[in-house]
mmCIF file with all atom_site columns, C-alpha atoms in Angstrom:
data_model
loop_
_atom_site.group_PDB
_atom_site.id
_atom_site.type_symbol
_atom_site.label_atom_id
_atom_site.label_alt_id
_atom_site.label_comp_id
_atom_site.label_asym_id
_atom_site.label_entity_id
_atom_site.label_seq_id
_atom_site.pdbx_PDB_ins_code
_atom_site.Cartn_x
_atom_site.Cartn_y
_atom_site.Cartn_z
_atom_site.occupancy
_atom_site.B_iso_or_equiv
_atom_site.pdbx_formal_charge
_atom_site.auth_seq_id
_atom_site.auth_comp_id
_atom_site.auth_asym_id
_atom_site.auth_atom_id
_atom_site.pdbx_PDB_model_num
ATOM 1   C CA . MET A 1 1   ? 4.301   13.411  9.417   1.00 94.00 ? 30  MET A CA 1
ATOM 2   C CA . ILE A 1 2   ? 4.141   10.756  6.415   1.00 97.00 ? 31  ILE A CA 1
ATOM 3   C CA . SER A 1 3   ? 7.248   10.570  4.285   1.00 98.00 ? 32  SER A CA 1
ATOM 4   C CA . VAL A 1 4   ? 7.487   8.080   1.151   1.00 98.00 ? 33  VAL A CA 1
ATOM 5   C CA . GLN A 1 5   ? 10.698  8.189   -0.168  1.00 98.00 ? 34  GLN A CA 1
ATOM 6   C CA . HIS A 1 6   ? 14.142  6.655   -1.671  1.00 98.00 ? 35  HIS A CA 1
ATOM 7   C CA . GLN A 1 7   ? 16.715  7.595   0.653   1.00 98.00 ? 36  GLN A CA 1
ATOM 8   C CA . ASP A 1 8   ? 17.422  5.680   3.831   1.00 98.00 ? 37  ASP A CA 1
ATOM 9   C CA . PHE A 1 9   ? 16.333  7.266   7.281   1.00 98.00 ? 38  PHE A CA 1
ATOM 10  C CA . ASN A 1 10  ? 17.950  7.241   10.717  1.00 98.00 ? 39  ASN A CA 1
ATOM 11  C CA . GLN A 1 11  ? 16.295  5.943   13.753  1.00 97.00 ? 40  GLN A CA 1
ATOM 12  C CA . GLY A 1 12  ? 18.084  7.883   16.257  1.00 97.00 ? 41  GLY A CA 1
ATOM 13  C CA . ASP A 1 13  ? 17.363  11.398  14.443  1.00 98.00 ? 42  ASP A CA 1
ATOM 14  C CA . GLU A 1 14  ? 13.348  10.025  14.116  1.00 98.00 ? 43  GLU A CA 1
ATOM 15  C CA . TYR A 1 15  ? 13.501  9.040   17.778  1.00 97.00 ? 44  TYR A CA 1
ATOM 16  C CA . HIS A 1 16  ? 15.250  12.584  18.647  1.00 97.00 ? 45  HIS A CA 1
ATOM 17  C CA . ALA A 1 17  ? 12.312  14.336  16.821  1.00 97.00 ? 46  ALA A CA 1
ATOM 18  C CA . LEU A 1 18  ? 9.566   12.283  18.290  1.00 97.00 ? 47  LEU A CA 1
ATOM 19  C CA . THR A 1 19  ? 10.674  13.179  21.836  1.00 96.00 ? 48  THR A CA 1
ATOM 20  C CA . GLN A 1 20  ? 11.545  16.739  21.231  1.00 94.00 ? 49  GLN A CA 1
ATOM 21  C CA . ASP A 1 21  ? 9.197   18.963  23.508  1.00 88.00 ? 50  ASP A CA 1
ATOM 22  C CA . ALA A 1 22  ? 7.056   15.724  24.239  1.00 83.00 ? 51  ALA A CA 1
ATOM 23  C CA . ASN A 1 23  ? 6.755   16.840  28.010  1.00 87.00 ? 52  ASN A CA 1
ATOM 24  C CA . SER A 1 24  ? 3.553   15.097  28.582  1.00 91.00 ? 53  SER A CA 1
ATOM 25  C CA . GLU A 1 25  ? 4.483   11.997  26.589  1.00 93.00 ? 54  GLU A CA 1
ATOM 26  C CA . GLY A 1 26  ? 5.664   9.394   28.720  1.00 95.00 ? 55  GLY A CA 1
ATOM 27  C CA . ALA A 1 27  ? 6.081   6.457   26.075  1.00 97.00 ? 56  ALA A CA 1
ATOM 28  C CA . VAL A 1 28  ? 7.601   6.095   22.632  1.00 98.00 ? 57  VAL A CA 1
ATOM 29  C CA . VAL A 1 29  ? 7.198   2.955   20.645  1.00 98.00 ? 58  VAL A CA 1
ATOM 30  C CA . THR A 1 30  ? 8.987   2.541   17.136  1.00 98.00 ? 59  THR A CA 1
ATOM 31  C CA . PHE A 1 31  ? 9.174   -0.168  14.612  1.00 98.00 ? 60  PHE A CA 1
ATOM 32  C CA . VAL A 1 32  ? 11.698  -0.624  11.667  1.00 98.00 ? 61  VAL A CA 1
ATOM 33  C CA . GLY A 1 33  ? 10.837  -3.427  9.000   1.00 98.00 ? 62  GLY A CA 1
ATOM 34  C CA . LEU A 1 34  ? 14.349  -4.619  7.101   1.00 96.00 ? 63  LEU A CA 1
ATOM 35  C CA . VAL A 1 35  ? 14.786  -6.769  4.022   1.00 95.00 ? 64  VAL A CA 1
ATOM 36  C CA . ARG A 1 36  ? 15.417  -10.381 5.088   1.00 90.00 ? 65  ARG A CA 1
ATOM 37  C CA . ASP A 1 37  ? 17.334  -13.114 3.510   1.00 88.00 ? 66  ASP A CA 1
ATOM 38  C CA . ILE A 1 38  ? 14.619  -15.571 3.247   1.00 81.00 ? 67  ILE A CA 1
ATOM 39  C CA . ASN A 1 39  ? 11.273  -14.832 1.668   1.00 76.00 ? 68  ASN A CA 1
ATOM 40  C CA . GLN A 1 40  ? 8.241   -17.233 0.966   1.00 72.00 ? 69  GLN A CA 1
ATOM 41  C CA . GLY A 1 41  ? 11.130  -19.931 0.569   1.00 75.00 ? 70  GLY A CA 1
ATOM 42  C CA . ASN A 1 42  ? 13.250  -17.783 -1.825  1.00 75.00 ? 71  ASN A CA 1
ATOM 43  C CA . THR A 1 43  ? 16.936  -16.366 -1.103  1.00 87.00 ? 72  THR A CA 1
ATOM 44  C CA . VAL A 1 44  ? 16.317  -12.773 -1.493  1.00 88.00 ? 73  VAL A CA 1
ATOM 45  C CA . LYS A 1 45  ? 19.605  -10.847 -2.920  1.00 91.00 ? 74  LYS A CA 1
ATOM 46  C CA . GLU A 1 46  ? 17.675  -7.326  -3.730  1.00 94.00 ? 75  GLU A CA 1
ATOM 47  C CA . LEU A 1 47  ? 14.018  -5.861  -3.542  1.00 95.00 ? 76  LEU A CA 1
ATOM 48  C CA . THR A 1 48  ? 12.429  -3.166  -5.411  1.00 97.00 ? 77  THR A CA 1
ATOM 49  C CA . LEU A 1 49  ? 9.570   -1.438  -4.276  1.00 98.00 ? 78  LEU A CA 1
ATOM 50  C CA . GLU A 1 50  ? 6.810   -0.170  -6.171  1.00 98.00 ? 79  GLU A CA 1
ATOM 51  C CA . HIS A 1 51  ? 4.108   2.102   -5.155  1.00 98.00 ? 80  HIS A CA 1
ATOM 52  C CA . TYR A 1 52  ? 1.288   4.069   -6.440  1.00 98.00 ? 81  TYR A CA 1
ATOM 53  C CA . PRO A 1 53  ? 2.008   7.824   -6.119  1.00 97.00 ? 82  PRO A CA 1
ATOM 54  C CA . GLY A 1 54  ? -0.649  9.922   -4.378  1.00 97.00 ? 83  GLY A CA 1
ATOM 55  C CA . MET A 1 55  ? -2.409  7.003   -3.401  1.00 98.00 ? 84  MET A CA 1
ATOM 56  C CA . THR A 1 56  ? 0.278   6.021   -0.888  1.00 98.00 ? 85  THR A CA 1
ATOM 57  C CA . GLU A 1 57  ? 0.539   9.036   0.803   1.00 98.00 ? 86  GLU A CA 1
ATOM 58  C CA . LYS A 1 58  ? -3.377  9.375   1.055   1.00 98.00 ? 87  LYS A CA 1
ATOM 59  C CA . SER A 1 59  ? -3.600  5.895   2.286   1.00 98.00 ? 88  SER A CA 1
ATOM 60  C CA . LEU A 1 60  ? -1.028  6.391   4.809   1.00 98.00 ? 89  LEU A CA 1
ATOM 61  C CA . LYS A 1 61  ? -2.590  9.528   6.095   1.00 98.00 ? 90  LYS A CA 1
ATOM 62  C CA . THR A 1 62  ? -5.671  7.710   6.475   1.00 98.00 ? 91  THR A CA 1
ATOM 63  C CA . ILE A 1 63  ? -4.540  4.717   8.530   1.00 98.00 ? 92  ILE A CA 1
ATOM 64  C CA . VAL A 1 64  ? -2.799  7.333   11.021  1.00 98.00 ? 93  VAL A CA 1
ATOM 65  C CA . GLN A 1 65  ? -6.071  9.144   11.161  1.00 98.00 ? 94  GLN A CA 1
ATOM 66  C CA . GLN A 1 66  ? -7.799  6.354   12.325  1.00 98.00 ? 95  GLN A CA 1
ATOM 67  C CA . ALA A 1 67  ? -5.127  5.471   15.067  1.00 98.00 ? 96  ALA A CA 1
ATOM 68  C CA . LYS A 1 68  ? -5.357  9.011   16.325  1.00 98.00 ? 97  LYS A CA 1
ATOM 69  C CA . GLN A 1 69  ? -9.060  8.284   16.517  1.00 98.00 ? 98  GLN A CA 1
ATOM 70  C CA . ARG A 1 70  ? -8.508  5.192   18.125  1.00 98.00 ? 99  ARG A CA 1
ATOM 71  C CA . TRP A 1 71  ? -6.246  5.969   20.801  1.00 98.00 ? 100 TRP A CA 1
ATOM 72  C CA . SER A 1 72  ? -5.024  9.184   22.592  1.00 97.00 ? 101 SER A CA 1
ATOM 73  C CA . LEU A 1 73  ? -1.462  9.879   20.802  1.00 97.00 ? 102 LEU A CA 1
ATOM 74  C CA . GLY A 1 74  ? 1.105   12.423  20.582  1.00 97.00 ? 103 GLY A CA 1
ATOM 75  C CA . LYS A 1 75  ? 3.381   12.432  17.649  1.00 97.00 ? 104 LYS A CA 1
ATOM 76  C CA . VAL A 1 76  ? 3.286   9.926   14.784  1.00 98.00 ? 105 VAL A CA 1
ATOM 77  C CA . ARG A 1 77  ? 5.831   9.474   12.368  1.00 98.00 ? 106 ARG A CA 1
ATOM 78  C CA . VAL A 1 78  ? 5.665   6.817   9.124   1.00 98.00 ? 107 VAL A CA 1
ATOM 79  C CA . ILE A 1 79  ? 8.572   6.547   6.742   1.00 98.00 ? 108 ILE A CA 1
ATOM 80  C CA . HIS A 1 80  ? 8.486   3.970   3.531   1.00 98.00 ? 109 HIS A CA 1
ATOM 81  C CA . ARG A 1 81  ? 11.123  3.423   1.087   1.00 98.00 ? 110 ARG A CA 1
ATOM 82  C CA . ILE A 1 82  ? 10.536  2.805   -2.303  1.00 98.00 ? 111 ILE A CA 1
ATOM 83  C CA . GLY A 1 83  ? 13.122  1.761   -5.322  1.00 98.00 ? 112 GLY A CA 1
ATOM 84  C CA . ARG A 1 84  ? 15.783  -0.702  -4.847  1.00 97.00 ? 113 ARG A CA 1
ATOM 85  C CA . LEU A 1 85  ? 16.619  -2.084  -1.547  1.00 97.00 ? 114 LEU A CA 1
ATOM 86  C CA . LYS A 1 86  ? 19.500  -4.327  -0.544  1.00 95.00 ? 115 LYS A CA 1
ATOM 87  C CA . LEU A 1 87  ? 19.745  -7.263  1.820   1.00 94.00 ? 116 LEU A CA 1
ATOM 88  C CA . SER A 1 88  ? 19.202  -6.113  5.663   1.00 94.00 ? 117 SER A CA 1
ATOM 89  C CA . ASP A 1 89  ? 18.273  -2.583  4.235   1.00 97.00 ? 118 ASP A CA 1
ATOM 90  C CA . GLN A 1 90  ? 15.621  -0.435  6.082   1.00 98.00 ? 119 GLN A CA 1
ATOM 91  C CA . ILE A 1 91  ? 12.108  -0.482  4.574   1.00 98.00 ? 120 ILE A CA 1
ATOM 92  C CA . VAL A 1 92  ? 9.774   1.184   6.669   1.00 98.00 ? 121 VAL A CA 1
ATOM 93  C CA . PHE A 1 93  ? 9.445   2.986   9.909   1.00 98.00 ? 122 PHE A CA 1
ATOM 94  C CA . VAL A 1 94  ? 6.680   3.484   12.324  1.00 98.00 ? 123 VAL A CA 1
ATOM 95  C CA . GLY A 1 95  ? 7.031   5.710   15.315  1.00 98.00 ? 124 GLY A CA 1
ATOM 96  C CA . VAL A 1 96  ? 4.268   6.652   18.022  1.00 98.00 ? 125 VAL A CA 1
ATOM 97  C CA . THR A 1 97  ? 4.239   8.740   21.121  1.00 98.00 ? 126 THR A CA 1
ATOM 98  C CA . SER A 1 98  ? 1.631   8.996   23.746  1.00 98.00 ? 127 SER A CA 1
ATOM 99  C CA . ARG A 1 99  ? 1.216   9.433   27.459  1.00 97.00 ? 128 ARG A CA 1
ATOM 100 C CA . HIS A 1 100 ? 0.941   5.840   28.403  1.00 95.00 ? 129 HIS A CA 1
ATOM 101 C CA . ARG A 1 101 ? 2.716   2.737   26.747  1.00 97.00 ? 130 ARG A CA 1
ATOM 102 C CA . GLU A 1 102 ? -0.261  0.922   26.121  1.00 97.00 ? 131 GLU A CA 1
ATOM 103 C CA . ALA A 1 103 ? -1.666  3.197   23.257  1.00 98.00 ? 132 ALA A CA 1
ATOM 104 C CA . ALA A 1 104 ? 2.039   3.575   21.876  1.00 98.00 ? 133 ALA A CA 1
ATOM 105 C CA . PHE A 1 105 ? 2.237   -0.119  21.601  1.00 98.00 ? 134 PHE A CA 1
ATOM 106 C CA . SER A 1 106 ? -1.330  -0.769  20.168  1.00 98.00 ? 135 SER A CA 1
ATOM 107 C CA . ALA A 1 107 ? -1.026  2.062   17.724  1.00 98.00 ? 136 ALA A CA 1
ATOM 108 C CA . CYS A 1 108 ? 2.332   1.253   16.129  1.00 98.00 ? 137 CYS A CA 1
ATOM 109 C CA . GLN A 1 109 ? 1.048   -2.274  15.602  1.00 98.00 ? 138 GLN A CA 1
ATOM 110 C CA . PHE A 1 110 ? -2.044  -1.098  14.183  1.00 98.00 ? 139 PHE A CA 1
ATOM 111 C CA . ILE A 1 111 ? -0.412  0.960   11.673  1.00 98.00 ? 140 ILE A CA 1
ATOM 112 C CA . MET A 1 112 ? 1.860   -1.660  10.647  1.00 98.00 ? 141 MET A CA 1
ATOM 113 C CA . ASP A 1 113 ? -1.064  -3.816  10.252  1.00 97.00 ? 142 ASP A CA 1
ATOM 114 C CA . TYR A 1 114 ? -3.078  -1.691  8.249   1.00 97.00 ? 143 TYR A CA 1
ATOM 115 C CA . LEU A 1 115 ? -0.036  -0.525  6.267   1.00 98.00 ? 144 LEU A CA 1
ATOM 116 C CA . LYS A 1 116 ? 0.689   -4.154  5.439   1.00 97.00 ? 145 LYS A CA 1
ATOM 117 C CA . ASN A 1 117 ? -2.961  -4.677  3.985   1.00 95.00 ? 146 ASN A CA 1
ATOM 118 C CA . GLN A 1 118 ? -3.891  -1.297  2.384   1.00 96.00 ? 147 GLN A CA 1
ATOM 119 C CA . ALA A 1 119 ? -0.831  0.918   1.457   1.00 98.00 ? 148 ALA A CA 1
ATOM 120 C CA . PRO A 1 120 ? -0.521  0.390   -2.466  1.00 98.00 ? 149 PRO A CA 1
ATOM 121 C CA . PHE A 1 121 ? 3.343   -0.847  -2.227  1.00 98.00 ? 150 PHE A CA 1
ATOM 122 C CA . TRP A 1 122 ? 4.598   -4.072  -4.172  1.00 98.00 ? 151 TRP A CA 1
ATOM 123 C CA . LYS A 1 123 ? 7.687   -6.024  -3.660  1.00 97.00 ? 152 LYS A CA 1
ATOM 124 C CA . LYS A 1 124 ? 9.531   -7.449  -6.443  1.00 96.00 ? 153 LYS A CA 1
ATOM 125 C CA . GLU A 1 125 ? 12.418  -9.725  -5.144  1.00 94.00 ? 154 GLU A CA 1
ATOM 126 C CA . THR A 1 126 ? 15.556  -10.418 -7.009  1.00 93.00 ? 155 THR A CA 1
ATOM 127 C CA . THR A 1 127 ? 16.588  -13.954 -6.008  1.00 89.00 ? 156 THR A CA 1
ATOM 128 C CA . SER A 1 128 ? 19.524  -16.562 -7.313  1.00 84.00 ? 157 SER A CA 1
ATOM 129 C CA . ASP A 1 129 ? 16.511  -17.883 -9.750  1.00 86.00 ? 158 ASP A CA 1
ATOM 130 C CA . GLY A 1 130 ? 15.470  -14.303 -11.255 1.00 91.00 ? 159 GLY A CA 1
ATOM 131 C CA . GLU A 1 131 ? 13.135  -11.598 -10.157 1.00 93.00 ? 160 GLU A CA 1
ATOM 132 C CA . ALA A 1 132 ? 9.695   -12.458 -8.659  1.00 92.00 ? 161 ALA A CA 1
ATOM 133 C CA . TRP A 1 133 ? 6.820   -10.490 -7.393  1.00 95.00 ? 162 TRP A CA 1
ATOM 134 C CA . VAL A 1 134 ? 5.976   -11.174 -3.559  1.00 93.00 ? 163 VAL A CA 1
ATOM 135 C CA . ASP A 1 135 ? 2.855   -12.808 -3.132  1.00 91.00 ? 164 ASP A CA 1
ATOM 136 C CA . PHE A 1 136 ? 0.027   -11.374 -0.423  1.00 89.00 ? 165 PHE A CA 1
ATOM 137 C CA . ASN A 1 137 ? 0.542   -12.828 2.763   1.00 86.00 ? 166 ASN A CA 1
ATOM 138 C CA . GLU A 1 138 ? -3.144  -14.325 4.232   1.00 85.00 ? 167 GLU A CA 1
ATOM 139 C CA . LYS A 1 139 ? -1.342  -13.781 7.513   1.00 89.00 ? 168 LYS A CA 1
ATOM 140 C CA . ASP A 1 140 ? -1.383  -9.904  7.170   1.00 90.00 ? 169 ASP A CA 1
ATOM 141 C CA . GLN A 1 141 ? -4.833  -9.949  6.478   1.00 87.00 ? 170 GLN A CA 1
ATOM 142 C CA . LEU A 1 142 ? -5.601  -11.944 9.732   1.00 89.00 ? 171 LEU A CA 1
ATOM 143 C CA . ALA A 1 143 ? -3.530  -9.662  11.554  1.00 92.00 ? 172 ALA A CA 1
ATOM 144 C CA . ILE A 1 144 ? -6.052  -6.766  11.073  1.00 92.00 ? 173 ILE A CA 1
ATOM 145 C CA . GLN A 1 145 ? -9.026  -8.847  12.357  1.00 91.00 ? 174 GLN A CA 1
ATOM 146 C CA . ARG A 1 146 ? -8.073  -8.395  15.812  1.00 91.00 ? 175 ARG A CA 1
ATOM 147 C CA . TRP A 1 147 ? -8.536  -4.330  15.458  1.00 95.00 ? 176 TRP A CA 1
ATOM 148 C CA . GLN A 1 148 ? -11.982 -5.080  13.959  1.00 91.00 ? 177 GLN A CA 1
ATOM 149 C CA . GLU A 1 149 ? -13.794 -7.140  16.745  1.00 80.00 ? 178 GLU A CA 1
ATOM 150 C CA . MET B 2 1   ? -28.318 12.181  -22.823 1.00 51.00 ? 24  MET B CA 1
ATOM 151 C CA . LYS B 2 2   ? -25.685 10.177  -21.076 1.00 61.00 ? 25  LYS B CA 1
ATOM 152 C CA . ASP B 2 3   ? -22.020 11.575  -20.301 1.00 74.00 ? 26  ASP B CA 1
ATOM 153 C CA . LYS B 2 4   ? -19.574 9.902   -22.683 1.00 83.00 ? 27  LYS B CA 1
ATOM 154 C CA . SER B 2 5   ? -15.620 10.339  -22.731 1.00 85.00 ? 28  SER B CA 1
ATOM 155 C CA . MET B 2 6   ? -12.335 8.723   -22.232 1.00 89.00 ? 29  MET B CA 1
ATOM 156 C CA . SER B 2 7   ? -11.050 7.605   -18.791 1.00 92.00 ? 30  SER B CA 1
ATOM 157 C CA . ASN B 2 8   ? -7.331  6.973   -18.027 1.00 94.00 ? 31  ASN B CA 1
ATOM 158 C CA . ILE B 2 9   ? -7.008  3.736   -16.613 1.00 98.00 ? 32  ILE B CA 1
ATOM 159 C CA . LEU B 2 10  ? -3.658  2.924   -14.244 1.00 98.00 ? 33  LEU B CA 1
ATOM 160 C CA . PHE B 2 11  ? -2.359  -0.396  -13.577 1.00 98.00 ? 34  PHE B CA 1
ATOM 161 C CA . PHE B 2 12  ? 0.526   -1.153  -10.997 1.00 98.00 ? 35  PHE B CA 1
ATOM 162 C CA . GLY B 2 13  ? 3.019   -4.250  -10.130 1.00 97.00 ? 36  GLY B CA 1
ATOM 163 C CA . GLN B 2 14  ? 2.535   -7.793  -11.493 1.00 97.00 ? 37  GLN B CA 1
ATOM 164 C CA . LEU B 2 15  ? -0.495  -6.515  -13.277 1.00 98.00 ? 38  LEU B CA 1
ATOM 165 C CA . LYS B 2 16  ? 1.189   -3.545  -15.266 1.00 98.00 ? 39  LYS B CA 1
ATOM 166 C CA . GLU B 2 17  ? 4.037   -5.824  -15.776 1.00 97.00 ? 40  GLU B CA 1
ATOM 167 C CA . ARG B 2 18  ? 1.888   -8.465  -17.215 1.00 97.00 ? 41  ARG B CA 1
ATOM 168 C CA . LEU B 2 19  ? -0.280  -6.528  -19.167 1.00 97.00 ? 42  LEU B CA 1
ATOM 169 C CA . GLY B 2 20  ? 2.569   -4.462  -20.587 1.00 97.00 ? 43  GLY B CA 1
ATOM 170 C CA . CYS B 2 21  ? 1.166   -1.192  -20.042 1.00 96.00 ? 44  CYS B CA 1
ATOM 171 C CA . ALA B 2 22  ? 1.137   1.576   -17.145 1.00 98.00 ? 45  ALA B CA 1
ATOM 172 C CA . ASN B 2 23  ? -1.995  3.180   -18.265 1.00 97.00 ? 46  ASN B CA 1
ATOM 173 C CA . THR B 2 24  ? -4.776  2.871   -20.842 1.00 97.00 ? 47  THR B CA 1
ATOM 174 C CA . GLN B 2 25  ? -7.583  4.783   -22.353 1.00 95.00 ? 48  GLN B CA 1
ATOM 175 C CA . LEU B 2 26  ? -11.419 3.594   -22.567 1.00 94.00 ? 49  LEU B CA 1
ATOM 176 C CA . GLU B 2 27  ? -14.516 5.360   -23.204 1.00 93.00 ? 50  GLU B CA 1
ATOM 177 C CA . LEU B 2 28  ? -17.185 5.059   -20.827 1.00 94.00 ? 51  LEU B CA 1
ATOM 178 C CA . GLN B 2 29  ? -20.532 5.911   -20.362 1.00 93.00 ? 52  GLN B CA 1
ATOM 179 C CA . TYR B 2 30  ? -21.219 7.948   -17.119 1.00 93.00 ? 53  TYR B CA 1
ATOM 180 C CA . PRO B 2 31  ? -22.123 6.789   -14.350 1.00 94.00 ? 54  PRO B CA 1
ATOM 181 C CA . SER B 2 32  ? -20.145 3.681   -14.632 1.00 96.00 ? 55  SER B CA 1
ATOM 182 C CA . SER B 2 33  ? -18.906 1.039   -12.275 1.00 97.00 ? 56  SER B CA 1
ATOM 183 C CA . VAL B 2 34  ? -15.666 -0.635  -11.194 1.00 98.00 ? 57  VAL B CA 1
ATOM 184 C CA . ALA B 2 35  ? -17.399 -3.950  -12.493 1.00 97.00 ? 58  ALA B CA 1
ATOM 185 C CA . GLN B 2 36  ? -18.245 -2.529  -16.035 1.00 97.00 ? 59  GLN B CA 1
ATOM 186 C CA . VAL B 2 37  ? -14.929 -1.231  -16.613 1.00 97.00 ? 60  VAL B CA 1
ATOM 187 C CA . LYS B 2 38  ? -13.264 -4.630  -15.846 1.00 97.00 ? 61  LYS B CA 1
ATOM 188 C CA . LEU B 2 39  ? -15.659 -6.271  -18.284 1.00 97.00 ? 62  LEU B CA 1
ATOM 189 C CA . LEU B 2 40  ? -14.683 -3.867  -20.846 1.00 97.00 ? 63  LEU B CA 1
ATOM 190 C CA . LEU B 2 41  ? -11.047 -4.427  -20.402 1.00 97.00 ? 64  LEU B CA 1
ATOM 191 C CA . GLN B 2 42  ? -11.596 -8.092  -20.360 1.00 97.00 ? 65  GLN B CA 1
ATOM 192 C CA . GLN B 2 43  ? -12.622 -7.544  -24.078 1.00 97.00 ? 66  GLN B CA 1
ATOM 193 C CA . ARG B 2 44  ? -9.334  -6.751  -24.972 1.00 97.00 ? 67  ARG B CA 1
ATOM 194 C CA . GLY B 2 45  ? -8.254  -10.395 -25.308 1.00 96.00 ? 68  GLY B CA 1
ATOM 195 C CA . GLU B 2 46  ? -7.025  -13.813 -23.521 1.00 97.00 ? 69  GLU B CA 1
ATOM 196 C CA . LEU B 2 47  ? -4.731  -11.844 -21.566 1.00 97.00 ? 70  LEU B CA 1
ATOM 197 C CA . TRP B 2 48  ? -6.855  -9.050  -20.051 1.00 98.00 ? 71  TRP B CA 1
ATOM 198 C CA . GLN B 2 49  ? -9.789  -11.378 -19.778 1.00 97.00 ? 72  GLN B CA 1
ATOM 199 C CA . GLN B 2 50  ? -7.551  -13.707 -17.509 1.00 97.00 ? 73  GLN B CA 1
ATOM 200 C CA . LEU B 2 51  ? -5.766  -11.180 -15.348 1.00 97.00 ? 74  LEU B CA 1
ATOM 201 C CA . LEU B 2 52  ? -8.907  -8.612  -14.893 1.00 97.00 ? 75  LEU B CA 1
ATOM 202 C CA . ALA B 2 53  ? -11.234 -11.704 -14.069 1.00 95.00 ? 76  ALA B CA 1
ATOM 203 C CA . ASP B 2 54  ? -8.859  -12.865 -11.153 1.00 95.00 ? 77  ASP B CA 1
ATOM 204 C CA . GLY B 2 55  ? -11.076 -12.041 -8.048  1.00 93.00 ? 78  GLY B CA 1
ATOM 205 C CA . ARG B 2 56  ? -7.918  -10.752 -6.138  1.00 94.00 ? 79  ARG B CA 1
ATOM 206 C CA . VAL B 2 57  ? -7.673  -7.990  -8.284  1.00 97.00 ? 80  VAL B CA 1
ATOM 207 C CA . LEU B 2 58  ? -7.939  -4.445  -6.178  1.00 97.00 ? 81  LEU B CA 1
ATOM 208 C CA . SER B 2 59  ? -9.439  -1.340  -7.585  1.00 98.00 ? 82  SER B CA 1
ATOM 209 C CA . ALA B 2 60  ? -9.171  2.354   -6.575  1.00 98.00 ? 83  ALA B CA 1
ATOM 210 C CA . ILE B 2 61  ? -11.080 5.335   -7.582  1.00 98.00 ? 84  ILE B CA 1
ATOM 211 C CA . ASN B 2 62  ? -9.498  8.776   -6.989  1.00 97.00 ? 85  ASN B CA 1
ATOM 212 C CA . GLN B 2 63  ? -6.803  7.093   -4.873  1.00 98.00 ? 86  GLN B CA 1
ATOM 213 C CA . THR B 2 64  ? -9.398  5.249   -2.458  1.00 97.00 ? 87  THR B CA 1
ATOM 214 C CA . MET B 2 65  ? -9.777  1.722   -2.336  1.00 96.00 ? 88  MET B CA 1
ATOM 215 C CA . ALA B 2 66  ? -13.014 0.662   -4.023  1.00 97.00 ? 89  ALA B CA 1
ATOM 216 C CA . THR B 2 67  ? -14.921 -2.178  -4.811  1.00 97.00 ? 90  THR B CA 1
ATOM 217 C CA . ASP B 2 68  ? -16.885 -3.723  -8.120  1.00 97.00 ? 91  ASP B CA 1
ATOM 218 C CA . ASP B 2 69  ? -20.251 -1.543  -7.526  1.00 97.00 ? 92  ASP B CA 1
ATOM 219 C CA . THR B 2 70  ? -18.177 1.818   -6.761  1.00 98.00 ? 93  THR B CA 1
ATOM 220 C CA . GLU B 2 71  ? -19.740 4.231   -9.225  1.00 97.00 ? 94  GLU B CA 1
ATOM 221 C CA . ILE B 2 72  ? -17.387 5.827   -11.729 1.00 97.00 ? 95  ILE B CA 1
ATOM 222 C CA . ASN B 2 73  ? -17.919 9.368   -12.953 1.00 95.00 ? 96  ASN B CA 1
ATOM 223 C CA . SER B 2 74  ? -16.321 11.574  -15.443 1.00 93.00 ? 97  SER B CA 1
ATOM 224 C CA . GLY B 2 75  ? -12.843 12.778  -14.819 1.00 92.00 ? 98  GLY B CA 1
ATOM 225 C CA . ASP B 2 76  ? -12.287 10.213  -11.853 1.00 95.00 ? 99  ASP B CA 1
ATOM 226 C CA . GLU B 2 77  ? -8.798  8.570   -11.542 1.00 96.00 ? 100 GLU B CA 1
ATOM 227 C CA . ILE B 2 78  ? -9.299  4.722   -11.846 1.00 98.00 ? 101 ILE B CA 1
ATOM 228 C CA . ALA B 2 79  ? -6.536  2.205   -10.974 1.00 98.00 ? 102 ALA B CA 1
ATOM 229 C CA . PHE B 2 80  ? -6.230  -1.598  -11.002 1.00 98.00 ? 103 PHE B CA 1
ATOM 230 C CA . PHE B 2 81  ? -3.353  -3.710  -8.836  1.00 98.00 ? 104 PHE B CA 1
ATOM 231 C CA . PRO B 2 82  ? -2.712  -6.981  -7.263  1.00 98.00 ? 105 PRO B CA 1
ATOM 232 C CA . PRO B 2 83  ? -2.652  -7.388  -3.287  1.00 97.00 ? 106 PRO B CA 1
ATOM 233 C CA . VAL B 2 84  ? -0.448  -5.060  -1.773  1.00 97.00 ? 107 VAL B CA 1
ATOM 234 C CA . THR B 2 85  ? 2.698   -6.292  -0.267  1.00 96.00 ? 108 THR B CA 1
ATOM 235 C CA . GLY B 2 86  ? 4.495   -3.260  1.303   1.00 96.00 ? 109 GLY B CA 1
ATOM 236 C CA . GLY B 2 87  ? 5.854   -3.000  4.832   1.00 95.00 ? 110 GLY B CA 1
#
């Protein structure tokens, strides 16, 4: 299931939903991304997340489908927040279940790597110097190369 | 005769902010392409020229990532935006 939403999420609730009736799944891997204080050398006070309604959901769905084709997975949950976020607020949740841990670890990382490169979200930071759009990080582009070899 | 009509083009993120508009209309002859739309938009002035000639600008046709040679037909949803920074 995929959600793009303003409201916060509760990791405990998401974990509970992922593990409910999952008798054959022996592994759950979850990832949560937070708003951090220093980014690209700036002191961040606040973050605004813009997205492309419609394409965002479509793009996340494609990424999840690709992960499911690559590994044998149970449930997959992706939540991405939009709008104004404060320091240390939760931004993104990815949760994956599978029979064994290798698939769950890899699929969770794969989904995050592709989300960072392909899902149409844009961050604008509010720092002590004013507002600035976050620059694309080359490191994120390199991260998906490991899945293309 | 070639099909000719107005297409709606969407902008997001810093590109939207710097152009000062979230969407615009453009008359296109179909089939068109992403490269052709970019060139037509660049004729709107120095700012448009500078921003849309930037090789980092991404495009999407019908909400799927596109490249310069992606074909555009009547009724397609066209969008331009900077590299994505979510997650």
